[in-house]
Coordinates of C-alpha atoms in Angstrom, one line a residue:
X1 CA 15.7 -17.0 -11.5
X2 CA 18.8 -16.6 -9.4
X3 CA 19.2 -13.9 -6.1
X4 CA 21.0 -11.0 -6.1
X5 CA 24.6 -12.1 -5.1
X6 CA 25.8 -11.1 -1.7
X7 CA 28.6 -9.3 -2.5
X8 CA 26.3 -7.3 -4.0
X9 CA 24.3 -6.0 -1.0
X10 CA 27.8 -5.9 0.7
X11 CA 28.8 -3.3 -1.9
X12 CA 25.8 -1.0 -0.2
X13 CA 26.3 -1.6 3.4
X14 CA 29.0 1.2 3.4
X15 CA 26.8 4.1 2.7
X16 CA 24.1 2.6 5.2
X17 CA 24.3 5.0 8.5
X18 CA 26.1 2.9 11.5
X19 CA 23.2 2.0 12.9
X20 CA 21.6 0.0 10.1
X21 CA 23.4 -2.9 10.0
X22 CA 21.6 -6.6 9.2
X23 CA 21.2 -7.5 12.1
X24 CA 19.8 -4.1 13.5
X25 CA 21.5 -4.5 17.1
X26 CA 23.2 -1.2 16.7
X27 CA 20.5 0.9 15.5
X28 CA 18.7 3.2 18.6
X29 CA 15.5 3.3 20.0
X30 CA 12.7 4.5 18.0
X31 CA 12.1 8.1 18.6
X32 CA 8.5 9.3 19.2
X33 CA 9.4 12.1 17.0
X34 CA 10.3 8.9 14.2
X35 CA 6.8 7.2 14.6
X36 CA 5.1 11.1 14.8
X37 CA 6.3 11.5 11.3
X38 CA 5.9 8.1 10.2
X39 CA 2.5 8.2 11.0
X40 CA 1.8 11.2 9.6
X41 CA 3.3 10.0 6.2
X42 CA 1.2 7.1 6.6
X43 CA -2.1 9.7 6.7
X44 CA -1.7 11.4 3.6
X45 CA -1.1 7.6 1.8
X46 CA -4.5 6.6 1.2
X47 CA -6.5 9.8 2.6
X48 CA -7.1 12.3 -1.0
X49 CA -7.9 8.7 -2.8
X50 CA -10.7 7.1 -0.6
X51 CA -12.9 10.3 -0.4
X52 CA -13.5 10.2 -4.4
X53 CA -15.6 6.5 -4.4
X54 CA -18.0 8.4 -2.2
X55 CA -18.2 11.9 -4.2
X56 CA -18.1 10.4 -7.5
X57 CA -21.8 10.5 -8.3
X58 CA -21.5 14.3 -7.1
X59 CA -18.3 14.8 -9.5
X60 CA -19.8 13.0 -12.4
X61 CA -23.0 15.5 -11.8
X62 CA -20.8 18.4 -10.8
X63 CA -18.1 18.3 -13.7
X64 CA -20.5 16.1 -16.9
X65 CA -18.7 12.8 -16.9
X66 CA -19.9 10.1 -18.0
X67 CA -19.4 6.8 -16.1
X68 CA -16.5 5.5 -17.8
X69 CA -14.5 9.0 -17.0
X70 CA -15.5 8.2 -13.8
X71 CA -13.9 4.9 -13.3
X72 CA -10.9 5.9 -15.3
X73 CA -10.6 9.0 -12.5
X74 CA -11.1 5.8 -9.8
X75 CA -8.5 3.7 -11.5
X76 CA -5.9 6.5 -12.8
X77 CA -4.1 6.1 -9.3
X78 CA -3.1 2.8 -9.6
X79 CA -1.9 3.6 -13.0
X80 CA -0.2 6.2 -11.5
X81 CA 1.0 4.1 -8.6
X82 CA 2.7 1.6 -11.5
X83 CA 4.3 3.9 -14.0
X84 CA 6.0 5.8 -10.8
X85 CA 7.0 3.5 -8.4
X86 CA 9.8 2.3 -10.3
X87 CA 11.7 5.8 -10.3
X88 CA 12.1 6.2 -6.7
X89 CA 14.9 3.8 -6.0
X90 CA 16.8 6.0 -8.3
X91 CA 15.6 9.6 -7.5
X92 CA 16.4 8.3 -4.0
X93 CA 20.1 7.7 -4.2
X94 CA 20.5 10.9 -6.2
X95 CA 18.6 12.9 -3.7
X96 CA 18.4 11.4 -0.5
X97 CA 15.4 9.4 1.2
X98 CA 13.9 12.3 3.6
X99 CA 15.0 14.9 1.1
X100 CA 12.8 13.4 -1.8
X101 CA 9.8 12.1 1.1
X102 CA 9.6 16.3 1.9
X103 CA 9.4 16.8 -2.2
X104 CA 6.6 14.3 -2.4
X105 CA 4.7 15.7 0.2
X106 CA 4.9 19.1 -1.6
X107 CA 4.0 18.2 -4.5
X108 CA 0.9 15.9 -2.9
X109 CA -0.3 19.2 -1.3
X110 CA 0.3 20.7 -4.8
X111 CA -1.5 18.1 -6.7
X112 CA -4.2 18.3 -4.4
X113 CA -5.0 21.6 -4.3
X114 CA -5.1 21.9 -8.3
X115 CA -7.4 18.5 -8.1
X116 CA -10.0 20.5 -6.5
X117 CA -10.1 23.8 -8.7
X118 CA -13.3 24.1 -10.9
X119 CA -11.6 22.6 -14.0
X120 CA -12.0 18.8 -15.6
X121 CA -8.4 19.5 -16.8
X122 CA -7.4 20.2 -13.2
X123 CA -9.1 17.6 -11.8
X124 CA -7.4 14.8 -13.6
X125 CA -4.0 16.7 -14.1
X126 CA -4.1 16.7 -9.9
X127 CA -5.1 13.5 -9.7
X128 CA -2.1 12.4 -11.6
X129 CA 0.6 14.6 -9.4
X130 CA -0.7 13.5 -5.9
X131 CA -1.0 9.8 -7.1
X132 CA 2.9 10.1 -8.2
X133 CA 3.7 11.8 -5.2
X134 CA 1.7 9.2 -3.0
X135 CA 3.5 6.4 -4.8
X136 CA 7.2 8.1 -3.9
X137 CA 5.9 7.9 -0.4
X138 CA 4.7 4.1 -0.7
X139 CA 8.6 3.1 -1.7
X140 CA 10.3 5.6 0.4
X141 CA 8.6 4.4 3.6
X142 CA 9.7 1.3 4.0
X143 CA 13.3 1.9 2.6
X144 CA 13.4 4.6 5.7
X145 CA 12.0 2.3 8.3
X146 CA 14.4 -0.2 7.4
X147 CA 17.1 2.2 7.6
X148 CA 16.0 4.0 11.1
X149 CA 14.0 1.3 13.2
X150 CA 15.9 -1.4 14.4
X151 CA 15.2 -4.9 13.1
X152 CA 12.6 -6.4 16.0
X153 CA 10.9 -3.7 15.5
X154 CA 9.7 -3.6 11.9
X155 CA 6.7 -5.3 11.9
X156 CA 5.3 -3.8 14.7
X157 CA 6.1 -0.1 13.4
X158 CA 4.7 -1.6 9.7
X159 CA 1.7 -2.5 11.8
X160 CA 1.2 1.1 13.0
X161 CA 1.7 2.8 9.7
X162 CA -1.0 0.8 7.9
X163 CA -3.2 1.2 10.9
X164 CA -3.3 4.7 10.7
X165 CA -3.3 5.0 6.6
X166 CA -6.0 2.3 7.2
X167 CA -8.3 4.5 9.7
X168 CA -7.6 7.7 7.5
X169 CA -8.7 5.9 4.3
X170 CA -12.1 4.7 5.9
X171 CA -12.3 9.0 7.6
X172 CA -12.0 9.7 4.5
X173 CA -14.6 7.6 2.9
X174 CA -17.1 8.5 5.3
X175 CA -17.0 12.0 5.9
X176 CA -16.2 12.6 2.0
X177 CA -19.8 13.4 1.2
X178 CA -21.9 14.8 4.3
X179 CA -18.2 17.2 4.2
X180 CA -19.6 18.0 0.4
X181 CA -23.2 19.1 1.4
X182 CA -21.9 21.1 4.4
X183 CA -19.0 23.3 3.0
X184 CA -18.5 26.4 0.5
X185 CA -17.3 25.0 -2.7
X186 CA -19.6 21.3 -3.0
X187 CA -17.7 18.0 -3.7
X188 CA -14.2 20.9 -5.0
X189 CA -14.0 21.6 -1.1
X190 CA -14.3 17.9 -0.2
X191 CA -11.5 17.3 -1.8
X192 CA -9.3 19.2 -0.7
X193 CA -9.4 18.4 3.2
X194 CA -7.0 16.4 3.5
X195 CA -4.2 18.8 2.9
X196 CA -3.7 19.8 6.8
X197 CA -2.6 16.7 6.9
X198 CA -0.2 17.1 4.0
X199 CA 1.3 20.0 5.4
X200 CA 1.7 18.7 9.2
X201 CA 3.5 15.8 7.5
X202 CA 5.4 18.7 5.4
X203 CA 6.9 20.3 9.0
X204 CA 7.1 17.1 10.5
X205 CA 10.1 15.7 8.4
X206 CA 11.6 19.2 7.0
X207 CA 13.8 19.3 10.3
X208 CA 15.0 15.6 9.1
X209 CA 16.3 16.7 6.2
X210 CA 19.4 18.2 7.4
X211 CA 21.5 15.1 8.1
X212 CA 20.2 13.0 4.9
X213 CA 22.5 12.7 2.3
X214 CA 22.2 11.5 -1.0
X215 CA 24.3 8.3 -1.1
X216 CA 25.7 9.7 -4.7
X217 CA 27.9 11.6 -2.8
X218 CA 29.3 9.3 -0.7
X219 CA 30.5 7.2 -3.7
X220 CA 27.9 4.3 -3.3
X221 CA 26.5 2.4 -6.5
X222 CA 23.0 2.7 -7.0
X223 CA 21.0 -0.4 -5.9
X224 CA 19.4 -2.2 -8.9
X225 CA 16.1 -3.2 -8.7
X226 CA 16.2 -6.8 -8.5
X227 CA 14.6 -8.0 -11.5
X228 CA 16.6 -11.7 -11.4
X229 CA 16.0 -12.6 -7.4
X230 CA 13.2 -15.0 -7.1
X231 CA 12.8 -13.5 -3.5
X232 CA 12.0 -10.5 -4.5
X233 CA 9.5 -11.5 -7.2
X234 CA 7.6 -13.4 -4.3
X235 CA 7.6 -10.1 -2.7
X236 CA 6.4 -9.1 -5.4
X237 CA 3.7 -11.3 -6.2
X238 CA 2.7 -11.3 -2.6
X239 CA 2.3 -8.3 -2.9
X240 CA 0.1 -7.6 -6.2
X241 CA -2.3 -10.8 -5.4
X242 CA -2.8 -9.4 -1.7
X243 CA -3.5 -5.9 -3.1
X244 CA -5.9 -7.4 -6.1
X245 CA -7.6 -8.9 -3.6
X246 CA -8.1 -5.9 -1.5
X247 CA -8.9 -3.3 -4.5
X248 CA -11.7 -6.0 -5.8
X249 CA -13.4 -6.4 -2.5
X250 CA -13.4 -2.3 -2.2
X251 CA -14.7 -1.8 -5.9
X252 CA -17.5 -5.4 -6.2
X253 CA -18.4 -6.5 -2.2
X254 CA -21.3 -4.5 -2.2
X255 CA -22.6 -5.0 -5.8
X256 CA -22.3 -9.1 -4.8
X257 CA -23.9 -8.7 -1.6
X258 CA -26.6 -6.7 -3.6
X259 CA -26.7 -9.0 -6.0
X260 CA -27.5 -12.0 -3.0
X261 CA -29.9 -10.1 -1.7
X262 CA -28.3 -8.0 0.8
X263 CA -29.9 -4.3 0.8
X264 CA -27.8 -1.4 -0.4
X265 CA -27.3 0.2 3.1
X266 CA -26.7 -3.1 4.5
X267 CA -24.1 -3.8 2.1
X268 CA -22.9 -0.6 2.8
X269 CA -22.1 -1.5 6.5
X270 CA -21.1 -4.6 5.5
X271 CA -18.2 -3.1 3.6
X272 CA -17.5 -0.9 6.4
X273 CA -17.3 -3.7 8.6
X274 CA -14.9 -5.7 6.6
X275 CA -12.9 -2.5 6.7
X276 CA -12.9 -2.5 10.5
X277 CA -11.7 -5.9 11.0
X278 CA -8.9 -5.5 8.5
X279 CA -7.7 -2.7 10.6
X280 CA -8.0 -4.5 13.6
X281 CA -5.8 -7.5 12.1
X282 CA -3.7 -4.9 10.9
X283 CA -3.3 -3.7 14.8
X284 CA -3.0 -7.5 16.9
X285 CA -0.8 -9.5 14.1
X286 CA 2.8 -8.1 15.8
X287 CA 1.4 -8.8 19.1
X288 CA 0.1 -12.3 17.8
X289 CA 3.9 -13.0 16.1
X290 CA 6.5 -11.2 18.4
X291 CA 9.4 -12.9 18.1
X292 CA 9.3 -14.8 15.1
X293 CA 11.5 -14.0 12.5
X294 CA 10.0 -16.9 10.1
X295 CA 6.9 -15.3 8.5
X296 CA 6.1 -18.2 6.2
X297 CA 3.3 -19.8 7.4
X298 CA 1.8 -17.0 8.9
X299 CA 1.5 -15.0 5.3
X300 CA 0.4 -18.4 4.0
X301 CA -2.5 -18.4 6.8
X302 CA -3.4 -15.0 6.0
X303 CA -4.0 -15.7 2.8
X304 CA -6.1 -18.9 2.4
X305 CA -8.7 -16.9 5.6
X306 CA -8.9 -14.3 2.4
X307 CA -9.6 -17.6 0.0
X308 CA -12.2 -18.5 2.6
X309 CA -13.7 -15.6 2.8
X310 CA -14.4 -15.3 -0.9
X311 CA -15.1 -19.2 -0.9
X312 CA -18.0 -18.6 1.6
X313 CA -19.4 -15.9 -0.5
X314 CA -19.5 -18.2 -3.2
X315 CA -20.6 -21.3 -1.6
X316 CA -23.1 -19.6 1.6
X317 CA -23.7 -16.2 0.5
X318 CA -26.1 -16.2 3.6
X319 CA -23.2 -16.3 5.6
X320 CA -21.8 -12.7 4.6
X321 CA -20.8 -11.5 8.0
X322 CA -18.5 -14.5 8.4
X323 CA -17.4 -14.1 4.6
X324 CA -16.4 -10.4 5.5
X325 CA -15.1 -11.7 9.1
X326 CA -12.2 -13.5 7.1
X327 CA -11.8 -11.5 4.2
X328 CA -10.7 -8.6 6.7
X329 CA -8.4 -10.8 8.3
X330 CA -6.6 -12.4 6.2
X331 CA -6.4 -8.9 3.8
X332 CA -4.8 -6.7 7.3
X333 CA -2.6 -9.3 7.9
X334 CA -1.4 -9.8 4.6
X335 CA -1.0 -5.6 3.8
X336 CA 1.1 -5.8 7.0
X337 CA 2.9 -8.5 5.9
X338 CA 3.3 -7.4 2.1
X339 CA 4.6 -3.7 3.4
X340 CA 6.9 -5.5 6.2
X341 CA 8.6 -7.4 3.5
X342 CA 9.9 -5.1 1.2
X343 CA 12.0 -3.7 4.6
X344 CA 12.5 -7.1 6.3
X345 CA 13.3 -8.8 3.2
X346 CA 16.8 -6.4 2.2
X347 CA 20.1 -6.0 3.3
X348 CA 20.1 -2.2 3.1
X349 CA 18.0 0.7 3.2
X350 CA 19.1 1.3 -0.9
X351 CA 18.0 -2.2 -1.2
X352 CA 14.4 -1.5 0.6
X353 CA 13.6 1.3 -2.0
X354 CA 14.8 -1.0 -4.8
X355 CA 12.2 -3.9 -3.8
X356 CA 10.0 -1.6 -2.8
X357 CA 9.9 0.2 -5.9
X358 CA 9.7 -3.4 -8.2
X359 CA 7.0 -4.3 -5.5
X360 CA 4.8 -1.8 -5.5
X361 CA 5.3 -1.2 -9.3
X362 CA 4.4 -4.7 -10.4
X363 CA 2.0 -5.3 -7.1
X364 CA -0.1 -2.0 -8.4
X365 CA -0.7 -2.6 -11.6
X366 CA -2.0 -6.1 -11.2
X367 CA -4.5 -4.1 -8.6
X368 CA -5.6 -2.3 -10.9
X369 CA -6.3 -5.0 -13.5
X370 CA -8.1 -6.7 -11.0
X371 CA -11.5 -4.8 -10.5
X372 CA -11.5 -3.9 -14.3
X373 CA -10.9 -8.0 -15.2
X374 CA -13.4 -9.0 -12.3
X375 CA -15.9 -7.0 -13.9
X376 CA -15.9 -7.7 -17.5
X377 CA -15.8 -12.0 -16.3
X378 CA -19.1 -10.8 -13.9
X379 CA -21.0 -9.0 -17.6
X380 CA -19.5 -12.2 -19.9
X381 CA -21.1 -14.4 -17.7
X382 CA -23.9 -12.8 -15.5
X383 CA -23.1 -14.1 -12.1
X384 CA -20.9 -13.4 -9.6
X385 CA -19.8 -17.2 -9.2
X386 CA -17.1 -17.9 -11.1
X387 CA -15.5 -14.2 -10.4
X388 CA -15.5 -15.4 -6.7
X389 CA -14.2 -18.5 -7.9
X390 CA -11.1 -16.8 -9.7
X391 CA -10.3 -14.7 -6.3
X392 CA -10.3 -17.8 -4.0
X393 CA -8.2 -19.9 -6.5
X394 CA -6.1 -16.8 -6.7
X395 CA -6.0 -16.4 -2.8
X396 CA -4.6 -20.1 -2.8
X397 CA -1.3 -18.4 -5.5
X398 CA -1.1 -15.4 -2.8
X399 CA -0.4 -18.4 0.0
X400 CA 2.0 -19.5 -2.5
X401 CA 4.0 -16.4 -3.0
X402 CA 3.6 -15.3 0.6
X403 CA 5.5 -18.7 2.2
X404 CA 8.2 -17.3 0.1
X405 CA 8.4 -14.4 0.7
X406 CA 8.0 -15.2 4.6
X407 CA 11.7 -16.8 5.2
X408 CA 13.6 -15.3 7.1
X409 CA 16.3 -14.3 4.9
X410 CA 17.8 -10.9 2.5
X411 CA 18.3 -10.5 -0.9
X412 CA 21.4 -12.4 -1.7
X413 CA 22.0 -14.5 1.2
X414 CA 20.5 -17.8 2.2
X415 CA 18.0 -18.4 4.7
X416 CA 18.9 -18.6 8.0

């Protein structure tokens, strides 16, 4: 597979705004306002999806599905997440980057509203439109922070974002059902919260919207996704394995840990506790690698603690508080990492959306094979052994990927 030739990310720089040249020296300081905004995006990304694992029994009660409806209602957003990412590079440059992120967050406040009406038909038919609506806001994030924050800086606003969609995924998780037995309107209530969110994301970016326009009508070509750049497929792959990883340990840890032994509440904490320290990765890996353009080895390291962690839970399942110590880790740094490289990684913020798109697209989809795969290996061969095998071998391809997709370099030029 070849790169993307240069003069083809040349061809885009002309409808990038002054200040978001390569090198990023031009650009201005990040505004508070910015990182307000991006951080209230960042809320709504994980927030109406991390509620449901809690209130599923409740929904399954509430509504008469049966199991399997249930996990197809647990794995339709990253279905979702797959068939959709792909169409925001496009809708994009046709429509403008903060013009489409204000669409998306109207339809999420849409889509969750009509999730949590009384109606099996509405409850899947939301679940569909704020799942497409949270994927438009997965691509378009990074393609504007590459466009509005200046180079140095990515990482470390990266590292905020998925801190906070982080914290509000693990809110969301634990207030999800005591919410349920406390409100008017059971687990339909529950999940709706997270709307004031929505809509204080909503306000925040509407005043943005009047200086964004669509780069159709300033004449630029529409970025292609970048199918044929080997960078961009270890982008891609880095991201997908790292997400895999992520989605199995959410779905199986505590079913392992069961299965070893461990109590259901303890595996419970355990869970949260593995959450905890991947936010706290998430939070010191700028600090820890200010300065270094080079991100090879450090998305290499990242991955093999992940490896380590599944290998200890393979090989010392005693030793689960260590396994969980480095599983969190190595997954925060590597969601940092995964979601700073589809901005790092391009020339242009046309050419962020278009990685970020074949990224997430790709990346999702192989999540959600993940859990489903992971599970039918576990009932083939009754023991979790050779699963945890298949994750730490697979952690050892994500070191692979993420060494490439670490150099410092863009789509279509060399490294530096």
């Amino acid at each position: 597979m070849s790169t993307q030739p240069a003069s083809t990310s040349r061809q885009h720089s002309g409808a990038e705004p002054p200040f978001a040249d390569r090198a990023g020296s031009a650009r201005p300081a990040v505004s508070v306002g910015l990182l307000i905004g991006i951080c209230l995006v960042a809320a709504n990304l994980r927030t109406p999806l991390t509620g449901v694992g809690a209130l599923l029994p409740e929904i399954e009660h509430g509504s008469g599905l049966t199991s399997s409806w249930g996990g197809l209602l647990s794995t339709l957003p990253l279905l979702t997440f797959a068939a959709t990412s792909p169409l925001v590079a496009r809708a994009s440059h046709q429509w403008g980057s903060a013009r489409l992120l204000v669409a998306a967050l109207g339809a999420l406040a849409v889509g969750t509203v009509v999730r949590s009406l009384p109606s099996v038909i509405c409850l899947f038919a939301g679940t569909v439109l704020l799942s497409a609506a949270i994927a438009f806001g997965n691509v378009l994030l990074p393609a504007l922070i590459r466009r509005s924050v200046p180079a140095h800086r990515i990482q470390s606003v990266s590292a905020l974002y998925v801190t906070v969609m982080g914290l509000m995924a693990a809110v969301s998780s634990g207030i999800s059902a005591p919410l349920a037995h406390s409100v008017p309107g059971s687990w339909h209530t529950a999940l709706a919260w997270g709307v004031a969110f929505t809509v204080a994301a909503l306000l925040a970016w509407l005043p943005r919207i009047r200086g964004d326009r669509p780069q159709a009508s300033t004449g630029a070509t529409h970025t292609p996704v970048p199918w044929r750049s080997r960078l961009a497929w270890q982008v891609t792959l880095f991201m997908g394995l790292q997400s895999l990883a992520f989605y199995t340990a959410i779905a199986w840890l505590p079913s392992i840990l069961a299965d070893r032994g461990t109590s259901s509440t303890a595996a419970g904490w355990m869970l949260f506790y593995y959450q905890v320290v991947s936010l706290a990765a998430s939070s010191l890996l700028p600090l820890l690698t200010r300065g270094r353009h080079d991100q090879r080895w450090t998305a290499a390291g990242a991955s093999l603690l992940a490896a380590g962690g599944f290998t200890v839970l393979v090989t010392a399942p005693s030793l689960a508080v260590l396994a969980c110590t480095l599983l969190g880790l190595g997954g925060g740094a590597c969601l940092v990492l995964a979601l700073t490289f589809q901005s790092q990684r391009a020339g242009t913020s046309g050419e962020a959306a278009a990685l970020a798109g074949m990224a997430q697209s790709v990346g999702y989809l192989v999540a959600a094979a993940g859990p489903l795969l992971l599970g039918i290996v576990h009932d083939t061969t009754h023991s979790w052994t050779v699963p945890l095998a298949v994750l730490a071998v697979l952690g050892i391809a994500t070191a692979v990927a993420g060494h490439g997709a670490g150099q410092d370099r863009h789509l279509g030029r060399p490294a530096r």
